[in-house]
Coordinates of C-alpha atoms and ligand atoms in Angstrom, one line a residue:
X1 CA 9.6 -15.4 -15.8
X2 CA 13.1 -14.7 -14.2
X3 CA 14.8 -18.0 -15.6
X4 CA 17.4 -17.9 -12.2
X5 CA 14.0 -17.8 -10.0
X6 CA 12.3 -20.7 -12.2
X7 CA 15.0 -22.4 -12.2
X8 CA 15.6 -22.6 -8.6
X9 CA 11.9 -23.0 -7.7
X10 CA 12.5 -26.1 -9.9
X11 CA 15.0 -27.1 -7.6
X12 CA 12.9 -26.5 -4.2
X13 CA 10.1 -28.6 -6.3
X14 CA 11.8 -32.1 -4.9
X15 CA 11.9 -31.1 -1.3
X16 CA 7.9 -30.4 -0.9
X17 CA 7.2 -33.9 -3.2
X18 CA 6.5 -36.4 -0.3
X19 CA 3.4 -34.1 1.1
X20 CA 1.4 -30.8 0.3
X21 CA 3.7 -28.4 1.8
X22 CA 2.0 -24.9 3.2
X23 CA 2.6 -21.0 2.7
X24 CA 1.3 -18.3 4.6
X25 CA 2.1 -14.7 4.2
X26 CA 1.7 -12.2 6.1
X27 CA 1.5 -8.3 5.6
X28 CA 1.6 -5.4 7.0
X29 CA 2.2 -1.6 5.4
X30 CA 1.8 -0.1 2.2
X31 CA -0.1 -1.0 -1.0
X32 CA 3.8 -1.5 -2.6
X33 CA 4.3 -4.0 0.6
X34 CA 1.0 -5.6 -0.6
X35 CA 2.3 -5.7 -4.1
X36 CA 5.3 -7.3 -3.4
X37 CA 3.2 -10.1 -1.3
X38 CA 1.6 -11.0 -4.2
X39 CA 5.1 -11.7 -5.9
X40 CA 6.6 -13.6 -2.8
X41 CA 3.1 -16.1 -2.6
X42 CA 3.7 -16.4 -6.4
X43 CA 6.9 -17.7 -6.0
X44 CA 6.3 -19.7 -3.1
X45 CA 3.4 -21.3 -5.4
X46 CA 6.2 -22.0 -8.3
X47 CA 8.1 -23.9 -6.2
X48 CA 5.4 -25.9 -5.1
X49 CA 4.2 -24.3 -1.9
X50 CA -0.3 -24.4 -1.1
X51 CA -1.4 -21.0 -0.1
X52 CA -2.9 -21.3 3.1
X53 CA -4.6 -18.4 5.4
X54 CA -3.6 -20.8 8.5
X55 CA -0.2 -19.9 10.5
X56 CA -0.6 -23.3 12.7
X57 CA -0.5 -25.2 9.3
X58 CA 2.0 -23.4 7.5
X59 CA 5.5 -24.8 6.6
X60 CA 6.6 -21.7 5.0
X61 CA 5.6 -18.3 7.1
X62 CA 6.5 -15.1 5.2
X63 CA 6.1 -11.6 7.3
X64 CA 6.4 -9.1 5.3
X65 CA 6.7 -5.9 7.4
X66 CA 6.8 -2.2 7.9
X67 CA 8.5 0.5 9.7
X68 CA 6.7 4.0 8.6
X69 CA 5.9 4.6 12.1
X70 CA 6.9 2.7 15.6
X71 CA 3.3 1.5 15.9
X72 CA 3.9 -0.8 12.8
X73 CA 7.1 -1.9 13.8
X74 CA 5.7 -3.1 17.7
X75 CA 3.1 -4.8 15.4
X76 CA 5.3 -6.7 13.7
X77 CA 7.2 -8.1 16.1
X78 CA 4.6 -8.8 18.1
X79 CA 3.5 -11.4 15.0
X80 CA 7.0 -12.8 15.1
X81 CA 7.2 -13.2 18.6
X82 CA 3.9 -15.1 18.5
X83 CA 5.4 -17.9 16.2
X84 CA 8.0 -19.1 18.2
X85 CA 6.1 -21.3 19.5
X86 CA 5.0 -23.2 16.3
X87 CA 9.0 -23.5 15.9
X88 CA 9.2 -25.3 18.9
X89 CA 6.3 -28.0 18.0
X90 CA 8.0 -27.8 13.6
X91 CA 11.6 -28.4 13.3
X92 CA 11.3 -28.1 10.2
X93 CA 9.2 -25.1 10.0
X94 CA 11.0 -22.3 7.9
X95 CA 10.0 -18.0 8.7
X96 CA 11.0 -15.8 6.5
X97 CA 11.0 -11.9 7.5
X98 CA 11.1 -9.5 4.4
X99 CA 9.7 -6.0 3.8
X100 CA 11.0 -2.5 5.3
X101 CA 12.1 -3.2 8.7
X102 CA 14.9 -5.9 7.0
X103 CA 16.4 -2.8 5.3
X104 CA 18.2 -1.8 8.2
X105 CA 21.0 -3.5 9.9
X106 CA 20.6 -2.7 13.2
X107 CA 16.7 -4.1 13.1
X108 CA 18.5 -7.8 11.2
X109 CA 20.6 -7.8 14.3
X110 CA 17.7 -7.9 16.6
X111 CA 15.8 -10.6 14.4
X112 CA 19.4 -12.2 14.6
X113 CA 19.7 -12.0 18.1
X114 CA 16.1 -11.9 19.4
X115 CA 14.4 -14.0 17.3
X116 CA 16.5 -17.1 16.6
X117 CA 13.7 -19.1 14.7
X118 CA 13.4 -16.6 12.3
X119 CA 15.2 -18.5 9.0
X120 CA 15.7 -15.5 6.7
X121 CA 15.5 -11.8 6.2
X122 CA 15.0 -10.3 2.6
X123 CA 15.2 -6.4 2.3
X124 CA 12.9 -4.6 0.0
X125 CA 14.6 -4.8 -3.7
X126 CA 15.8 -8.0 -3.1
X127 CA 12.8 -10.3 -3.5
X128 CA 14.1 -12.6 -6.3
X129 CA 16.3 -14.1 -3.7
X130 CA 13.8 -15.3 -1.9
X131 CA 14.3 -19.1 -3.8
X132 CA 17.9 -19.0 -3.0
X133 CA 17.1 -18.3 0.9
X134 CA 14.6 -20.9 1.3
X135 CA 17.0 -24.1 -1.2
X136 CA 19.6 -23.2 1.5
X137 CA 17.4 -23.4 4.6
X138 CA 15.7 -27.0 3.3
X139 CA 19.2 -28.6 2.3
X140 CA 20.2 -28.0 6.1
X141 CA 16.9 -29.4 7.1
X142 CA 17.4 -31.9 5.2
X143 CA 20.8 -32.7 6.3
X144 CA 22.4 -32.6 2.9
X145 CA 24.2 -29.6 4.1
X146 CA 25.7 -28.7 7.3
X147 CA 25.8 -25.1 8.8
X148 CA 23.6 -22.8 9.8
X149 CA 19.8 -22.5 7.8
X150 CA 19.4 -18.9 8.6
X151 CA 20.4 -16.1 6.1
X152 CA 20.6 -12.3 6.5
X153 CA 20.3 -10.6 2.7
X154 CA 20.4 -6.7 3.4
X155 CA 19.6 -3.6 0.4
X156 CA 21.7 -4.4 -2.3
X157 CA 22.9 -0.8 -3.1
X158 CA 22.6 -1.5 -7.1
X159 CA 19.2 -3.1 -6.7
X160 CA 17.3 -2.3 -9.8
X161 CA 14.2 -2.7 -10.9
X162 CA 12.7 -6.6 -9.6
X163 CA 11.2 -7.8 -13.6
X164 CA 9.8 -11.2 -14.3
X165 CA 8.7 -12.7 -10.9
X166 CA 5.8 -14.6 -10.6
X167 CA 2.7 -12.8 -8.7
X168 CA -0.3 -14.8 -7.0
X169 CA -2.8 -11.7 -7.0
X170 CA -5.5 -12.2 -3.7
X171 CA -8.1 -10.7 -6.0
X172 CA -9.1 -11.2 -9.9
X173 CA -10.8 -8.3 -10.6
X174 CA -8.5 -5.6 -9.4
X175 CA -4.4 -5.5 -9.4
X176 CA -1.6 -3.5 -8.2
X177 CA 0.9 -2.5 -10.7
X178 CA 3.9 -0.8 -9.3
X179 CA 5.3 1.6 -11.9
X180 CA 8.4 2.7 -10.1
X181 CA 10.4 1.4 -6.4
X182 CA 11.9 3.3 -4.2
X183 CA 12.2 6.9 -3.1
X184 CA 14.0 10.1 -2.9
X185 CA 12.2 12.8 -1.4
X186 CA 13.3 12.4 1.7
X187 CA 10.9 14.5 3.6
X188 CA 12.4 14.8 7.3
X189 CA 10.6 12.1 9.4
X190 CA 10.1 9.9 6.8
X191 CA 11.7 6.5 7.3
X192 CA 10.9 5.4 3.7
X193 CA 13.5 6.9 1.6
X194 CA 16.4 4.6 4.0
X195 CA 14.4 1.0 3.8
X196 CA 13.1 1.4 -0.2
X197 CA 16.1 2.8 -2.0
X198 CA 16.6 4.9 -5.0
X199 CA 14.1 6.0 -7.2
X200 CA 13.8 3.6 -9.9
X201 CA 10.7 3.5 -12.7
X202 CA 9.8 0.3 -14.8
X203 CA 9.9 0.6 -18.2
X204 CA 6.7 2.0 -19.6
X205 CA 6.9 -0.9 -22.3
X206 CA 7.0 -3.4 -19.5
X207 CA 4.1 -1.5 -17.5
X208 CA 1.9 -0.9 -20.8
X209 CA 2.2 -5.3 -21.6
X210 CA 1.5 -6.0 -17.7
X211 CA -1.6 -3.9 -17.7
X212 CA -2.6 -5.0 -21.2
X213 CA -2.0 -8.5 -19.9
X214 CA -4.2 -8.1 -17.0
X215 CA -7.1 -6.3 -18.8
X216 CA -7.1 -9.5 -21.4
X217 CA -7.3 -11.5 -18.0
X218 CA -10.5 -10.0 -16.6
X219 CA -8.9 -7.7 -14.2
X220 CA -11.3 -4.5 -13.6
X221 CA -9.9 -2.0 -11.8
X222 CA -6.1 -1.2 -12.2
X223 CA -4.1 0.3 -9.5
X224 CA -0.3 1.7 -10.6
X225 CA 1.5 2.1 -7.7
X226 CA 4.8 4.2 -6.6
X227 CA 6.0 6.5 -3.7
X228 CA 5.7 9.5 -5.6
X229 CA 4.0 8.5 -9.0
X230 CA 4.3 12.3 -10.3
X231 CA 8.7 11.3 -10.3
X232 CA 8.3 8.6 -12.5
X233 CA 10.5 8.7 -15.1
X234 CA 10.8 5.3 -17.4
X235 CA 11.1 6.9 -21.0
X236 CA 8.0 9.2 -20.6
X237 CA 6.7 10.6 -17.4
X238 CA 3.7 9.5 -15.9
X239 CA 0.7 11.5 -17.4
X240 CA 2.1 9.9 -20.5
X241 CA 2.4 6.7 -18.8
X242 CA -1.4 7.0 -18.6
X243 CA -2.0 8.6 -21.5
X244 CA -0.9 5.3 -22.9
X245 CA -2.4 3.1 -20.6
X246 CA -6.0 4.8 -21.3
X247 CA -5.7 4.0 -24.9
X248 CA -5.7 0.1 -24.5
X249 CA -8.6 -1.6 -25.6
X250 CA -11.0 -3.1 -23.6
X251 CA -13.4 -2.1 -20.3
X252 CA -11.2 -1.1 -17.1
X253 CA -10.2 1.9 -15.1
X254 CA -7.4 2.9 -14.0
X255 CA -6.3 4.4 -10.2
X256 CA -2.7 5.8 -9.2
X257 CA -0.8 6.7 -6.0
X258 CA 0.5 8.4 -4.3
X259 CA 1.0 12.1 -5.6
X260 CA 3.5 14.4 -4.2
X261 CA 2.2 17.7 -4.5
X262 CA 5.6 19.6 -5.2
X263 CA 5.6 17.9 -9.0
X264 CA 1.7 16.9 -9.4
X265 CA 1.7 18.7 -12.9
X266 CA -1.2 20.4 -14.8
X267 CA -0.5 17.7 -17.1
X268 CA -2.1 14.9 -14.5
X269 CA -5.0 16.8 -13.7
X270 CA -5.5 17.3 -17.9
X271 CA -5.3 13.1 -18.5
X272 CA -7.7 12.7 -15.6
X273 CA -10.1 15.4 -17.0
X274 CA -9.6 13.8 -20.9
X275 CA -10.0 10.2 -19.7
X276 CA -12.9 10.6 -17.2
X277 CA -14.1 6.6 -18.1
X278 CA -10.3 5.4 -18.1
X279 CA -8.6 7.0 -15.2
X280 CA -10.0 7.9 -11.9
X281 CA -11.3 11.1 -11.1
X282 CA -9.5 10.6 -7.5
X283 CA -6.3 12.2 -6.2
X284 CA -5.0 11.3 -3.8
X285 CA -2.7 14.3 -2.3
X286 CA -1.0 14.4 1.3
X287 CA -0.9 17.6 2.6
X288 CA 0.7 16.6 6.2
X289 CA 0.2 20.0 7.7
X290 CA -1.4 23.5 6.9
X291 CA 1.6 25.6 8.2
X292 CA 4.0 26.5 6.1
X293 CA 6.6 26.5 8.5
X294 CA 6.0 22.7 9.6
X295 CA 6.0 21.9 5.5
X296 CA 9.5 23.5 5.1
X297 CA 10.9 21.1 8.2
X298 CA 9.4 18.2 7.3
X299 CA 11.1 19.2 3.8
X300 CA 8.3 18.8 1.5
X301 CA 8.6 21.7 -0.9
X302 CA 5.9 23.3 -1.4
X303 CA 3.7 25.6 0.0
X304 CA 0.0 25.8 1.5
X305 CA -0.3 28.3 -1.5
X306 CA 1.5 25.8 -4.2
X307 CA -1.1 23.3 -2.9
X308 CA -4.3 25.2 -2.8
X309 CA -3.3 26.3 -7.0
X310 CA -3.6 22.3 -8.0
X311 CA -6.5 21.5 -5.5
X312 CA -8.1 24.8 -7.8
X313 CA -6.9 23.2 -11.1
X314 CA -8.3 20.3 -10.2
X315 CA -11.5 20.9 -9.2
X316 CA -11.7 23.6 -12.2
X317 CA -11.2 20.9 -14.5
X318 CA -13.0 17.8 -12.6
X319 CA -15.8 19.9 -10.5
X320 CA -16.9 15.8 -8.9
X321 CA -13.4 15.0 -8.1
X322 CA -12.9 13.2 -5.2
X323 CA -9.8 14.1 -3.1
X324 CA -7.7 12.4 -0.3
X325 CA -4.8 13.8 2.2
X326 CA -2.4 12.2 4.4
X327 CA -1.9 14.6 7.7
X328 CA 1.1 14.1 10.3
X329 CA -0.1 15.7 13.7
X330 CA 2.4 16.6 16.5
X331 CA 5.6 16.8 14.1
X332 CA 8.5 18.2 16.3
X333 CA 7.5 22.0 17.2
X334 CA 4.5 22.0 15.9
X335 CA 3.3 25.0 18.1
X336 CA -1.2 25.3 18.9
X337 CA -1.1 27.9 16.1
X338 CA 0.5 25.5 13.8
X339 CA -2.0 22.9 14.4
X340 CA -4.7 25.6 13.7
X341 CA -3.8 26.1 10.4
X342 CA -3.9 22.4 9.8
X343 CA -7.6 23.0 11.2
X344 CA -7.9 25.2 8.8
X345 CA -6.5 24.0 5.6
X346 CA -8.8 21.0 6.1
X347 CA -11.8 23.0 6.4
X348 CA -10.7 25.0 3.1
X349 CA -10.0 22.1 0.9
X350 CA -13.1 19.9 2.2
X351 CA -11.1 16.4 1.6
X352 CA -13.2 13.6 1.1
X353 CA -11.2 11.3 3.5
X354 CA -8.3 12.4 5.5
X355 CA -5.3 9.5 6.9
X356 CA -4.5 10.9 9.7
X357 CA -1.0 9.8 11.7
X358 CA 0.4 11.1 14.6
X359 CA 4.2 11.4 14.1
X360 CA 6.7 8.9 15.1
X361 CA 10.4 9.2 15.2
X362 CA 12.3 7.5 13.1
X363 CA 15.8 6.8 13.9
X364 CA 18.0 8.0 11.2
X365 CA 15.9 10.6 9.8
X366 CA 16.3 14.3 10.4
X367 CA 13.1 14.8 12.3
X368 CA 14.2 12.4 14.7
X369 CA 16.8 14.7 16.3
X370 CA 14.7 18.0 16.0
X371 CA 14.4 19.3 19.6
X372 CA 10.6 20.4 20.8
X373 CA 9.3 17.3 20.5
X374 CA 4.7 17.8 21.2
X375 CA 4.2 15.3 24.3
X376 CA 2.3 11.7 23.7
X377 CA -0.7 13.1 25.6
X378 CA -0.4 16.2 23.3
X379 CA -0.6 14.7 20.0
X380 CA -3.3 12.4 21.0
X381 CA -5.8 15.1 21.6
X382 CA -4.9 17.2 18.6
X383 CA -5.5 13.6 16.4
X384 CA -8.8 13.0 18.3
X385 CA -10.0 16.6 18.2
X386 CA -8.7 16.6 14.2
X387 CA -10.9 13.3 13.3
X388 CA -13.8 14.2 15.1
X389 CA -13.8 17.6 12.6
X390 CA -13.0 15.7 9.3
X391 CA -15.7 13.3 10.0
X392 CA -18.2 15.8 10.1
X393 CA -16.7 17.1 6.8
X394 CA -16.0 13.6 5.0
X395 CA -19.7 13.1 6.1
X396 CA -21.3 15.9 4.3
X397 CA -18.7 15.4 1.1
X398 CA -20.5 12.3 0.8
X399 CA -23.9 13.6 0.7
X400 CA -23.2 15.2 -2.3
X401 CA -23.5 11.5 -4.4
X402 CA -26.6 10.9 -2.7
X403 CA -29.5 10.6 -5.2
X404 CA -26.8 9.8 -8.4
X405 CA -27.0 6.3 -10.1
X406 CA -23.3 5.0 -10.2
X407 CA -21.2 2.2 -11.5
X408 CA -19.7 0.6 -9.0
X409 CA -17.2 -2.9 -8.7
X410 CA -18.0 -4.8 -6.0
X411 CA -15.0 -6.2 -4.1
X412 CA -16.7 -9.0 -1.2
X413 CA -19.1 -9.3 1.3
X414 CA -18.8 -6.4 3.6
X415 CA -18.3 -7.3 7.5
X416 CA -21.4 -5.9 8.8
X417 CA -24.9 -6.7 8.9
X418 CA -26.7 -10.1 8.3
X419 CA -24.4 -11.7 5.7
X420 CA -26.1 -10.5 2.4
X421 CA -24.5 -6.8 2.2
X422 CA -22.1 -6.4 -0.4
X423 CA -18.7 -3.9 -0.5
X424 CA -18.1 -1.9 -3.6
X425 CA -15.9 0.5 -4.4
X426 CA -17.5 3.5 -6.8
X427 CA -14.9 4.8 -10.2
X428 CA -13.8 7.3 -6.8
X429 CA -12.4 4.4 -4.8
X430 CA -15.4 5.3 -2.3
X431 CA -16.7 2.8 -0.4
X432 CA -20.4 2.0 -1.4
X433 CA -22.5 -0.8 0.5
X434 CA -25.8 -2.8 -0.8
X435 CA -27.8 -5.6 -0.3
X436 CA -27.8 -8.6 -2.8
X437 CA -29.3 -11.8 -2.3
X438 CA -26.6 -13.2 -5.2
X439 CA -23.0 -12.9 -4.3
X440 CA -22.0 -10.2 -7.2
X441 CA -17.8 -10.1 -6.2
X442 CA -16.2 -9.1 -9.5
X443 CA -18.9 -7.6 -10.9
X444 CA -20.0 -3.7 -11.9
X445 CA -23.3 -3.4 -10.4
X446 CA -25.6 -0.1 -11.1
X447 CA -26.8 1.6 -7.7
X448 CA -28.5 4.4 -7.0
X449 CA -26.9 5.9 -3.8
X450 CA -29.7 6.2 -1.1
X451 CA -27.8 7.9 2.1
X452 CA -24.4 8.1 2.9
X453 CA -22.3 8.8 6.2
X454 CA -18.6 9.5 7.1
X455 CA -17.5 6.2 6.5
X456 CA -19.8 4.8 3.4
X457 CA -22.3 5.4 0.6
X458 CA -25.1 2.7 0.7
X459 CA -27.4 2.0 -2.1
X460 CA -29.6 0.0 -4.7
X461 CA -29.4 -1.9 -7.1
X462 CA -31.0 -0.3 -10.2
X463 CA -31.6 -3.1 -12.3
X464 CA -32.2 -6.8 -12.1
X465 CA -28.7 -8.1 -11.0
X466 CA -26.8 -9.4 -13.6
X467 CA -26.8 -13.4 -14.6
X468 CA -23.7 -15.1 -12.8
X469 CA -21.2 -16.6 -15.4
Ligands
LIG501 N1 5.0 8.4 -0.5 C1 3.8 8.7 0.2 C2 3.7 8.4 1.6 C3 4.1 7.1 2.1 S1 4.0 6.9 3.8 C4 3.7 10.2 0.1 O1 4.6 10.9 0.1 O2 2.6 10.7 0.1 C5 2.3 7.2 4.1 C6 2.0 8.3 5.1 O3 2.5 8.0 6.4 C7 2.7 9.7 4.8 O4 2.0 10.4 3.8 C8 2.7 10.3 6.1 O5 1.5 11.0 6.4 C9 2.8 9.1 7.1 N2 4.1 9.0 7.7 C10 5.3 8.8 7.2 N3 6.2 8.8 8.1 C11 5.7 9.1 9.3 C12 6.2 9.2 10.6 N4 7.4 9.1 10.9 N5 5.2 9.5 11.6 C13 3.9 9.6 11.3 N6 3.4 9.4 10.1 C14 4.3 9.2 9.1
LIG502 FE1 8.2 9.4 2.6 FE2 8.1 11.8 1.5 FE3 9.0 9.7 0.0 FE4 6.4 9.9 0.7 S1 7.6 11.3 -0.6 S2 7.7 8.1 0.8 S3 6.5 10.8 2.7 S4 10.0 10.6 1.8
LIG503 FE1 5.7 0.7 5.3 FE2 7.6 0.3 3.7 FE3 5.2 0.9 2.8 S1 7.8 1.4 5.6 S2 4.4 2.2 4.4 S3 5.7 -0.9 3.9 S4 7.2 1.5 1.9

């Protein structure tokens, strides 16, 4: 570990002696947000902290937030503004804000201003100060210090890469591994490039004893995480990166996202295709609009063409691949015939599930002062009439693993039905429920895929359910 974060947890130890003291983190956004949840409960748990799932008990609340789109953001607050009234009743109660919307100054002012129980910011990057910001705020509430508890930490522009902090992960058989931070793409309404940073990979070495670490742990069902994964650059590049990865011993697969077309190389698609039991045979690829003309504003560098060659490669080399997007509707003069071809390329390319956002502006980016923005009322129809197509599409994709017996990892009881239906997730990351009177989480477990709809496959267990540990 970080000896500067043990040894300030060490410090905090003292403060939480007299009576279990409580943490509970909240977040919101991205897988790398969910990632870097993990770390902050880890270190919460060093210093002495008892996860709890309870805001009302907490003494420690964490919010870890998100600004891709203002939807998020109203979210957020909306959390924040809901604890001020546990301040009121717990002096001593300490909320830290960190994530993406803490990246930017004008946002720290309002959590200054607005929000005055709010204890601490932390932007993105700067996670290992976390110890430092919570020491200060319990000397104060102690009274061994005078002055103010609260602390603002903004992007530090050298932030490198964040080694050696503890993470508490939610689940034990599958784990996010981050492989690189940051981004710098800088596609036109994106906000990410501003509250993330500079691209910066992880040293392969590091990522190859992490995963290596994990696998000897139990952990199933690896996840490596980045921005753009295809820009990762830490002493090889990332089909090596799993070239490597796939050659460690033991029983495991591996996942990756997200892939930025412009640079998803025929290398990728080659490890996929050679490692069919190691690495997923799931891309996931965002498109964000059909028309070439939208794809050169919103800056993404490529073309419908460039796009439809690796979607070809792919499925040339992987026939069962399965295949994601990401789609932006209403982008700033996005004109009907525009929006057609969006139609269009998702009838062409068949995706098996399509993320679907309506655009948001983002102050700061250049999309945000493009004139020709599509009305509210516009964009929702052209979502609605959009998701109502793909579901017909993601629906007969599906059918196509009807009838096969697969291996799939089951995650926890699924949220539907009458308590003894299980959720798995197949080697395609595709949802897959069952019934089990044994509570399998952890486990592979055979099925043979009976129906399937839009949303799920559901199946049967083949053979006798495995023996519990
Ligand atoms: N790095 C990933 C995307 C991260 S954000 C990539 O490039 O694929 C996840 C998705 O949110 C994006 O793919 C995009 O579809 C959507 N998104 C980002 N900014 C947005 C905005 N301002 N409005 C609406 N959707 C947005
Ligand atoms: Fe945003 Fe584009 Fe970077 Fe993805 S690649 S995080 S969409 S700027
Ligand atoms: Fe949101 Fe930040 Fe992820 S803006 S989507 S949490 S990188």
């Amino acid at each position: 570990m970080n000896p500067e974060v043990q040894a300030l947890c060490r410090e905090i130890r003292p403060y939480l002696s007299a009576r279990p003291h409580y943490v509970y983190v909240r977040t919101f956004g991205c897988q790398q947000n969910v990632a870097d949840g993990e770390k902050m409960l880890g270190m919460a748990v060093e210093m002495g902290y008892v996860p709890c799932d309870d805001p009302d008990r907490a003494d420690l609340i964490l919010v870890n937030t998100c600004a891709v789109r203002e939807h998020a953001e109203r979210r957020v607050l909306s959390v924040i503004g809901s604890f001020r009234r546990l301040r009121e009743t717990r002096p001593g109660l300490i909320i830290g804000v960190t994530g993406c919307m803490t990246a930017r100054t004008a946002r720290v002012e309002q959590l200054r201003r607005s929000y005055p129980y709010v204890t601490f910011t932390l932007a993105p990057g700067r996670l290992a100060e976390m110890p430092r910001c919570i020491l200060h705020a319990l000397r104060r509430i102690a009274g061994e210090q005078r002055g103010s508890r609260r602390s603002f930490c903004l992007p530090d522009d050298a932030a490198s890469v964040e080694e050696g902090l503890p993470v508490l992960r939610a689940e034990r058989h599958r784990a996010w591994v981050p492989v690189m931070y940051g981004c710098d793409n800088f596609c036109s309404y994106c906000i990410v490039p501003y509250v993330r940073g500079r691209e910066r990979s992880r040293d392969s070495a590091e990522i190859v004893s992490e995963v290596r670490g994990l696998v000897s742990a139990g952990v199933k069902e690896i996840t490596l995480l980045g921005q753009n994964v295809n820009s990762y650059r830490g002493s090889c590049t990332f089909p090596e990166l799993l070239e490597q990865l796939a050659a460690l011993p033991g029983d495991f697969l591996l996942h990756f996202m997200t892939s930025h077309p412009k640079d998803a190389s025929p290398a990728l698609i080659r490890v996929m295709a050679e490692h069919p039991t190691r690495v997923s045979s799931h891309l996931h690829l965002p498109l964000q609009s059909g028309s070439d003309r939208i794809l050169a504003a919103m800056n993404r560098r490529y073309t419908l063409e460039r796009y439809r060659g690796i979607v070809r490669d792919l499925r040339a080399a992987i026939p069962d691949a399965s295949l994601t997007t990401d789609i932006i509707v209403g982008f700033p003069g996005e004109t009907e015939e525009d929006y057609e071809r969006t139609l269009d390329a998702l009838r062409e390319f068949r995706f098996d599930l399509v993320y679907a956002f309506v655009y948001s502006p983002r102050e700061g980016t250049v999309a945000a002062s493009l004139p020709d923005a599509v009305p509210e009322e516009e964009k929702k129809r052209r979502i609605n009439r959009l998701l109502e197509m793909q579901a017909t599409i993601s629906a007969e994709c599906a059918q196509r693993h009807v009838g096969k017996t697969l291996r799939v990892l089951v995650d926890s009881p699924a949220r539907v039905g009458d308590g003894d239906v299980y959720a798995a997730r197949t080697s395609q990351n595709k949802l897959v429920h069952f019934h089990s009177p044994v509570d399998l989480t952890g486990r592979y477990v055979t099925l043979r895929i009976d129906r399937a709809d839009a949303f799920a496959l559901y199946g049967t267990p083949v053979d006798e359910p495995p023996a519990r540990d």
